[in-house]
Coordinates of C-alpha atoms in Angstrom, one line a residue:
M199 CA -5.4 -4.4 26.8
I200 CA -4.4 -4.4 23.2
A201 CA -3.4 -1.1 21.5
L202 CA -5.3 -0.5 18.2
G203 CA -3.9 2.6 16.5
G204 CA -4.5 4.9 19.5
W205 CA -7.4 3.1 21.0
M206 CA -7.6 -0.1 23.1
W207 CA -9.2 -3.5 22.4
G208 CA -10.7 -3.4 25.9
D209 CA -12.6 -0.3 24.9
F210 CA -14.7 -1.9 22.3
N211 CA -18.5 -2.2 22.8
S212 CA -19.0 -5.7 24.2
T213 CA -22.8 -5.4 23.8
T214 CA -22.5 -5.1 20.1
T215 CA -19.3 -6.9 19.2
A216 CA -19.5 -10.7 18.8
T217 CA -16.5 -12.5 20.4
C218 CA -15.6 -16.1 20.5
N219 CA -13.3 -18.7 22.1
Y220 CA -11.1 -19.5 19.1
T221 CA -9.5 -22.6 20.8
A222 CA -12.9 -24.1 21.5
C223 CA -14.3 -23.3 18.1
N224 CA -11.3 -24.6 16.3
S225 CA -10.7 -27.8 18.3
Q226 CA -14.4 -28.8 18.5
R227 CA -15.3 -27.6 15.0
I228 CA -18.1 -25.5 16.4
A229 CA -19.3 -22.4 14.5
C230 CA -19.3 -19.1 16.4
S231 CA -22.6 -17.9 15.0
S232 CA -25.9 -19.1 13.5
N233 CA -24.9 -17.1 10.4
V234 CA -22.9 -19.6 8.3
D235 CA -21.1 -16.7 6.7
C236 CA -19.4 -15.8 10.0
D237 CA -16.3 -17.4 11.4
C238 CA -14.0 -17.0 14.5
F239 CA -10.8 -15.0 13.8
S240 CA -8.1 -15.3 16.5
L241 CA -6.4 -12.2 17.8
T242 CA -2.7 -11.9 17.0
S243 CA -2.1 -10.9 20.6
N244 CA -3.9 -13.8 22.1
S245 CA -4.7 -16.7 19.9
N246 CA -7.2 -18.2 22.3
I247 CA -9.5 -15.2 21.9
G248 CA -11.2 -14.0 18.7
I249 CA -13.9 -12.0 17.1
C250 CA -16.9 -13.7 15.3
A251 CA -17.1 -11.8 12.0
V252 CA -18.3 -12.1 8.5
A253 CA -15.7 -14.2 6.7
T254 CA -16.5 -13.4 3.1
L255 CA -14.3 -10.3 2.8
S256 CA -11.6 -10.8 0.1
C257 CA -8.0 -10.3 1.1
T258 CA -7.7 -7.3 -1.2
S259 CA -10.4 -5.6 0.8
V260 CA -8.4 -5.5 4.0
V261 CA -5.0 -4.1 4.9
R262 CA -2.0 -5.7 6.7
C263 CA -1.5 -5.0 10.5
N264 CA 1.3 -2.8 11.5
M265 CA 4.8 -4.4 11.5
D266 CA 4.4 -5.3 15.2
N267 CA 1.6 -7.7 14.1
V268 CA -0.5 -6.4 17.0
T269 CA -1.7 -2.9 16.2
C270 CA -3.7 -1.3 13.3
S271 CA -3.5 2.2 12.0
I272 CA -7.1 2.2 10.9
E273 CA -9.6 3.1 13.7
S274 CA -12.3 0.5 14.6
T275 CA -10.3 -2.4 13.2
I276 CA -8.4 -5.2 15.1
C277 CA -5.4 -7.2 14.2
V278 CA -6.3 -10.9 13.6
N279 CA -4.6 -14.0 12.2
S280 CA -5.7 -15.0 8.7
A281 CA -4.4 -18.2 7.1
R282 CA -6.4 -17.4 4.0
C283 CA -4.6 -14.0 3.4
G284 CA -1.3 -15.4 4.6
Q285 CA -0.6 -12.5 7.0
P286 CA -2.1 -10.7 10.0
I287 CA -4.8 -8.3 8.8
C288 CA -6.8 -5.4 10.2
Y289 CA -10.4 -6.6 10.4
P290 CA -13.3 -4.1 10.6
L291 CA -15.1 -4.5 14.0
A292 CA -18.3 -3.5 12.2
M293 CA -18.2 -6.9 10.5
A294 CA -18.2 -8.5 13.9
N295 CA -21.5 -6.9 15.0
K296 CA -23.9 -9.3 16.9
Q297 CA -26.7 -8.3 14.6
I298 CA -24.7 -9.6 11.6
C299 CA -23.1 -12.6 13.4
P300 CA -25.6 -13.5 16.2
P301 CA -24.0 -15.9 18.7
K302 CA -24.9 -19.5 18.2
T303 CA -27.6 -20.8 20.5
V304 CA -26.2 -23.7 22.7
T305 CA -28.6 -25.9 24.7
I306 CA -27.1 -28.0 27.5
H307 CA -28.9 -30.9 28.9
T308 CA -27.3 -32.2 32.2
T309 CA -28.1 -35.5 33.9
S310 CA -26.5 -36.3 37.3
T311 CA -26.3 -40.0 38.5
T312 CA -25.4 -40.7 42.1
K313 CA -25.8 -43.5 44.7
P314 CA -28.9 -43.3 46.9
T315 CA -26.8 -42.6 50.0
T316 CA -24.9 -39.7 48.3
K317 CA -26.0 -36.1 48.6
V318 CA -25.2 -34.1 45.5
T319 CA -24.6 -30.5 46.4
T320 CA -23.2 -28.8 43.3
T321 CA -22.1 -29.4 39.7
T322 CA -18.4 -29.0 39.2
Q323 CA -15.6 -30.3 37.0
K324 CA -13.8 -32.3 39.7
T325 CA -14.5 -34.7 42.5
T326 CA -13.9 -33.6 46.1
T327 CA -14.7 -35.1 49.5
T328 CA -15.3 -33.0 52.6
T329 CA -15.4 -34.8 56.0
K330 CA -16.9 -33.3 59.1
K331 CA -17.4 -35.6 62.2
L332 CA -19.2 -38.7 60.7
T333 CA -21.1 -36.9 57.9
T334 CA -19.7 -37.2 54.4
T335 CA -20.7 -35.0 51.5
T336 CA -19.5 -36.0 48.0
T337 CA -19.8 -34.0 44.9
K338 CA -19.5 -36.1 41.7
K339 CA -18.9 -35.0 38.1
P340 CA -22.2 -35.3 36.3
T341 CA -22.8 -36.9 32.9
T342 CA -23.3 -34.0 30.6
T343 CA -24.9 -34.1 27.1
T344 CA -24.5 -31.0 25.0
K345 CA -26.8 -30.4 22.1
I346 CA -26.0 -27.5 19.8
S347 CA -29.0 -25.9 18.0
T348 CA -28.2 -24.1 14.8
T349 CA -30.2 -22.1 12.3
T350 CA -28.6 -22.8 8.9
S351 CA -29.3 -20.6 5.9
T352 CA -27.4 -20.9 2.7
G353 CA -27.9 -19.7 -0.8
W354 CA -28.5 -16.2 -2.3
F355 CA -30.9 -13.7 -0.8
P356 CA -32.2 -10.3 -2.2
T357 CA -31.1 -7.1 -0.5
G358 CA -31.5 -3.4 -1.1
S359 CA -30.9 -2.2 -4.7
M360 CA -28.2 0.4 -5.6
S361 CA -29.4 3.9 -6.3
D362 CA -27.8 3.7 -9.8
A363 CA -27.6 0.7 -12.2
R364 CA -24.0 0.2 -13.0
S365 CA -21.5 -2.3 -14.5
Y366 CA -17.6 -2.4 -14.6
H367 CA -17.6 -0.5 -11.3
T368 CA -15.5 -1.1 -8.2
A369 CA -16.6 -2.3 -4.8
S370 CA -14.5 -1.9 -1.6
V371 CA -15.2 -3.0 2.0
L372 CA -14.4 -0.1 4.3
S373 CA -13.0 -0.3 7.9
N374 CA -16.5 0.6 9.2
G375 CA -17.9 -2.5 7.5
K376 CA -19.8 -0.6 4.8
V377 CA -19.2 -1.3 1.1
L378 CA -18.2 1.6 -1.2
V379 CA -19.2 1.3 -4.9
T380 CA -17.8 3.8 -7.4
G381 CA -18.3 4.7 -11.1
G382 CA -19.0 2.2 -13.9
N383 CA -21.3 2.4 -16.8
G384 CA -24.9 3.3 -16.3
I385 CA -28.0 2.1 -18.1
G386 CA -26.9 4.2 -21.2
G387 CA -24.0 1.9 -21.8
T388 CA -20.5 2.9 -23.0
F389 CA -21.1 6.7 -23.1
D390 CA -23.0 6.8 -19.8
T391 CA -20.0 6.6 -17.5
L392 CA -20.8 7.5 -13.9
N393 CA -19.0 9.6 -11.3
S394 CA -21.5 8.7 -8.6
A395 CA -20.6 6.7 -5.5
E396 CA -22.8 5.0 -2.9
S397 CA -22.3 2.9 0.2
Y398 CA -24.0 -0.2 1.4
D399 CA -24.8 -0.7 5.1
T400 CA -24.6 -4.5 5.9
S401 CA -26.6 -4.0 9.1
T402 CA -29.6 -2.5 7.4
G403 CA -29.3 -3.9 3.8
T404 CA -29.7 -0.4 2.4
W405 CA -27.7 1.9 0.1
T406 CA -26.9 5.6 0.6
T407 CA -25.4 8.0 -1.9
T408 CA -22.2 9.6 -0.8
G409 CA -19.9 12.3 -2.4
S410 CA -19.4 11.9 -6.2
M411 CA -15.9 11.5 -7.6
T412 CA -14.3 14.4 -9.4
N413 CA -14.2 12.3 -12.6
S414 CA -16.6 9.8 -14.1
R415 CA -14.7 6.5 -14.4
V416 CA -15.1 2.9 -15.8
Y417 CA -12.4 0.2 -16.0
H418 CA -10.7 1.9 -13.1
T419 CA -9.3 0.5 -9.8
A420 CA -10.0 1.2 -6.1
S421 CA -7.5 0.3 -3.4
I422 CA -8.0 0.6 0.4
L423 CA -5.0 2.3 2.0
S424 CA -3.6 1.6 5.4
N425 CA -5.1 4.9 6.7
G426 CA -8.6 3.7 5.7
K427 CA -9.0 6.0 2.7
V428 CA -9.8 4.6 -0.8
L429 CA -7.5 5.5 -3.7
V430 CA -9.3 5.5 -7.1
T431 CA -7.2 5.8 -10.2
G432 CA -7.3 5.7 -14.0
G433 CA -10.0 4.2 -16.2
W434 CA -11.8 6.2 -18.8
N435 CA -14.5 8.9 -18.7
A436 CA -17.7 9.6 -20.6
S437 CA -15.7 11.1 -23.4
I438 CA -13.7 7.8 -23.7
T439 CA -10.6 9.6 -22.6
I440 CA -8.3 7.3 -20.7
L441 CA -7.3 9.0 -17.4
S442 CA -4.1 9.4 -15.4
S443 CA -5.9 11.2 -12.6
A444 CA -6.3 9.8 -9.1
E445 CA -8.5 10.8 -6.1
L446 CA -9.0 9.8 -2.5
Y447 CA -12.3 9.0 -0.7
D448 CA -12.4 9.7 3.0
P449 CA -15.1 7.5 4.7
S450 CA -15.2 9.8 7.8
T451 CA -16.4 12.8 5.7
G452 CA -17.9 11.1 2.6
T453 CA -15.8 13.4 0.4
W454 CA -13.3 13.1 -2.4
T455 CA -10.0 15.0 -2.9
T456 CA -7.6 14.8 -5.8
T457 CA -4.1 13.4 -5.3
G458 CA -1.1 13.2 -7.6
N459 CA -1.7 12.0 -11.1
M460 CA -0.2 8.7 -12.4
I461 CA 2.7 9.1 -14.7
N462 CA 0.8 7.2 -17.4
A463 CA -2.9 7.2 -18.2
R464 CA -4.2 3.6 -18.2
Q465 CA -7.2 1.3 -18.1
D466 CA -7.6 -2.5 -17.8
Y467 CA -4.6 -2.6 -15.5
T468 CA -4.0 -3.9 -11.9
A469 CA -3.4 -2.1 -8.6
S470 CA -2.0 -3.9 -5.6
V471 CA -1.5 -2.7 -2.0
L472 CA 2.0 -3.9 -0.9
S473 CA 3.0 -4.7 2.7
N474 CA 4.8 -1.4 2.9
G475 CA 1.5 0.4 2.3
K476 CA 2.5 1.6 -1.2
V477 CA 0.2 0.8 -4.3
L478 CA 1.8 -1.0 -7.2
V479 CA 0.1 -0.3 -10.6
T480 CA 1.0 -2.5 -13.6
G481 CA 0.4 -2.6 -17.3
G482 CA -2.9 -1.8 -19.0
Y483 CA -3.9 0.1 -22.1
N484 CA -3.4 3.6 -23.3
F485 CA -4.7 5.0 -26.7
N486 CA -1.3 6.7 -27.4
I487 CA 1.1 3.9 -26.5
G488 CA -1.2 0.8 -26.7
I489 CA -0.7 -2.1 -24.3
T490 CA 2.0 -1.1 -21.9
N491 CA 4.6 -2.8 -19.6
S492 CA 5.1 0.3 -17.5
V493 CA 4.8 0.1 -13.7
E494 CA 4.6 2.8 -11.0
L495 CA 4.2 3.2 -7.3
Y496 CA 1.9 5.5 -5.3
D497 CA 3.2 6.6 -1.9
P498 CA 0.2 7.6 0.4
S499 CA 2.5 9.6 2.7
T500 CA 3.4 12.0 -0.1
G501 CA 0.6 11.6 -2.6
T502 CA 3.0 11.1 -5.4
W503 CA 3.8 8.5 -8.0
T504 CA 7.3 7.2 -9.0
S505 CA 8.3 4.8 -11.7
T506 CA 9.7 1.4 -10.8
G507 CA 11.1 -1.4 -12.9
S508 CA 9.0 -2.1 -16.0
M509 CA 7.5 -5.6 -16.6
I510 CA 9.4 -7.8 -19.0
N511 CA 6.2 -8.1 -21.1
T512 CA 3.3 -5.8 -22.0
R513 CA 0.0 -6.7 -20.5
R514 CA -3.7 -5.9 -20.3
G515 CA -6.5 -7.8 -18.7
H516 CA -3.9 -9.6 -16.5
T517 CA -4.0 -10.3 -12.7
A518 CA -1.6 -9.4 -9.9
S519 CA -1.4 -11.4 -6.7
V520 CA 0.5 -10.4 -3.6
L521 CA 2.2 -13.6 -2.4
S522 CA 3.1 -14.7 1.2
N523 CA 6.8 -13.8 0.6
G524 CA 5.8 -10.2 -0.4
K525 CA 6.5 -10.6 -4.1
V526 CA 3.8 -9.9 -6.7
L527 CA 2.9 -12.5 -9.2
V528 CA 1.6 -11.0 -12.5
A529 CA 0.0 -13.5 -14.8
G530 CA -1.8 -13.6 -18.2
G531 CA -2.8 -10.6 -20.3
G532 CA -1.2 -12.4 -23.3
N533 CA 2.3 -13.0 -22.0
G534 CA 3.2 -15.7 -19.4
A535 CA 3.9 -14.8 -15.8
E536 CA 6.5 -12.8 -13.9
L537 CA 7.4 -11.8 -10.3
Y538 CA 8.0 -8.3 -8.9
D539 CA 10.4 -7.9 -5.9
S540 CA 9.5 -4.8 -4.1
S541 CA 12.8 -4.7 -2.2
T542 CA 14.7 -4.3 -5.5
G543 CA 12.0 -2.9 -7.8
T544 CA 12.9 -5.5 -10.4
W545 CA 11.0 -8.2 -12.3
A546 CA 12.0 -11.9 -13.1
T547 CA 10.2 -14.4 -15.3
T548 CA 8.6 -17.4 -13.7
G549 CA 6.8 -20.5 -15.0
S550 CA 4.3 -19.7 -17.7
M551 CA 0.7 -20.7 -17.4
I552 CA -0.4 -23.7 -19.3
D553 CA -3.0 -21.5 -21.2
N554 CA -0.5 -18.7 -21.8
A555 CA -2.9 -16.5 -23.7
R556 CA -5.3 -16.2 -20.8
Q557 CA -6.7 -12.7 -20.0
E558 CA -9.7 -11.2 -18.2
H559 CA -9.4 -14.2 -15.7
T560 CA -9.2 -14.3 -11.9
A561 CA -6.4 -15.2 -9.6
S562 CA -6.8 -16.1 -6.0
V563 CA -4.1 -16.8 -3.3
L564 CA -5.1 -19.9 -1.4
S565 CA -4.5 -20.7 2.2
N566 CA -1.7 -23.1 1.2
G567 CA 0.1 -20.3 -0.7
K568 CA -0.7 -21.5 -4.1
V569 CA -2.4 -19.3 -6.7
L570 CA -5.6 -20.5 -8.4
V571 CA -6.3 -19.0 -11.8
T572 CA -9.8 -19.5 -13.4
G573 CA -11.4 -18.9 -16.7
G574 CA -10.9 -15.8 -18.9
L575 CA -10.3 -15.4 -22.6
G576 CA -8.0 -17.7 -24.4
D577 CA -6.7 -17.8 -28.0
S578 CA -9.1 -16.2 -30.5
S579 CA -11.0 -14.8 -27.5
I580 CA -12.5 -18.2 -26.7
I581 CA -14.1 -18.1 -23.2
L582 CA -12.5 -20.7 -21.0
N583 CA -13.6 -22.9 -18.1
S584 CA -10.2 -24.3 -17.3
A585 CA -8.3 -23.6 -14.1
E586 CA -4.7 -24.0 -13.0
L587 CA -2.5 -23.6 -9.9
Y588 CA 0.8 -21.8 -9.4
D589 CA 3.2 -23.2 -6.8
L590 CA 5.5 -20.6 -5.4
S591 CA 8.0 -23.1 -4.2
T592 CA 8.6 -24.7 -7.6
S593 CA 7.4 -21.8 -10.0
I594 CA 5.4 -24.4 -11.8
W595 CA 1.8 -24.3 -13.0
T596 CA -0.4 -27.5 -13.0
T597 CA -3.9 -28.0 -14.2
T598 CA -6.7 -28.6 -11.7
D599 CA -10.5 -29.3 -12.1
S600 CA -12.2 -27.1 -14.7
M601 CA -15.2 -25.0 -13.7
T602 CA -18.7 -26.1 -14.7
N603 CA -19.3 -23.0 -16.8
T604 CA -17.1 -21.0 -19.1
R605 CA -16.4 -17.6 -17.6
A606 CA -14.6 -14.3 -18.3
Y607 CA -14.9 -10.9 -16.6
H608 CA -16.1 -12.9 -13.5
R609 CA -15.1 -12.5 -9.9
A610 CA -13.6 -15.0 -7.4
S611 CA -13.4 -14.7 -3.6
V612 CA -11.5 -16.9 -1.1
L613 CA -13.8 -17.9 1.8
S614 CA -12.8 -18.5 5.4
N615 CA -13.1 -22.3 4.9
G616 CA -10.5 -22.1 2.2
K617 CA -12.9 -22.7 -0.7
V618 CA -13.1 -20.2 -3.6
L619 CA -16.4 -18.8 -4.7
V620 CA -16.6 -17.9 -8.4
T621 CA -19.5 -15.7 -9.5
G622 CA -21.0 -14.2 -12.7
G623 CA -19.1 -13.1 -15.8
I624 CA -19.8 -13.8 -19.4
G625 CA -20.0 -17.3 -20.9
I626 CA -22.5 -20.1 -21.3
G627 CA -24.6 -20.2 -18.1
A628 CA -22.3 -17.8 -16.3
S629 CA -24.1 -14.5 -15.9
N630 CA -26.0 -15.2 -12.6
S631 CA -24.5 -18.6 -11.7
A632 CA -21.9 -19.4 -8.9
E633 CA -19.7 -22.3 -8.1
L634 CA -17.2 -23.4 -5.5
Y635 CA -13.7 -24.7 -5.8

């Protein structure tokens, strides 16, 4: 059995959890489910065995396994290998439910061919001969034809609507498989900032309201901590006051509690969960000090914030990517790119993007370790369709194929097959369109 933060892998509900033979699926290129959004994730403790789970979760929606690379601190999750995220991750077992990822139907047609004088007694994988007196019984390996029937469904499908219309909100996949949405602007626009929160149940396609945040927020961030709670920080409220406050959502109770305030109020910044469980907040904007280069760390064990080394450049609308070596690549927001070393708390410049003015773009860590940056706003706030790649081994950016549509304020998700799904944003033809890299 495999220990999972106080409970055992062998104790999971086999009637509801979809499992898979990772070796067979990987070597024979056979999908584990008739749902094309599901994939087989191998266990870190036994790479031959896996769970068949929804594969569209972003790497920022999950947390790293404990340092033993076997156990998870969050209940109802399991430690699996993830080439896409570049590290072992705790995957919610709720995302491996058989209702979401039904096992693929396999139809086997077997034809046995034998000589007229041979009696076929069983179907096995080897040939054996048993002799008793003068009677010989031979069991021969049959000729087997396997046909796999699949139900393929691709494209976009409607699901339940949220209770509140909202924009510039956050969405986080919880360890129970539900999706928590917080804050944002309501139908009234800029001055209709929400404090409401609701959760989406993937098994039913319905939304349920949950406890409201202490503060209304927009342009804030939400980070899933290693204990399963969600840390929401900053942004601005209905009075257009930029906030330093932070609060925690507990999925087990559906309630919010305040935690230590950030040192600086900020919006349009980044928040990244590091491998040590701390949350790194960088840059952003504050009415009093303008665009900032300040950086701070949240420690979930103490609920407090401490300053760490400031970035070399001020930034807003930038991206922050946790790389496979544990460093954090911050790019764009008007000023090149730089790397944060969590072991020293210091920053170092790295190669600048080709479009150095890029902001409000996306950055995705690919399975090969490179970082794909797409779209955003360029010089004179021109909306871009260009894309470029950062190579950690050389610290050099190179151009890659441009998107079909210009996009800014869009979203990008790395899928289990290594492709990148880019959706929405503003730009010509961008609002409800999607494309794959």
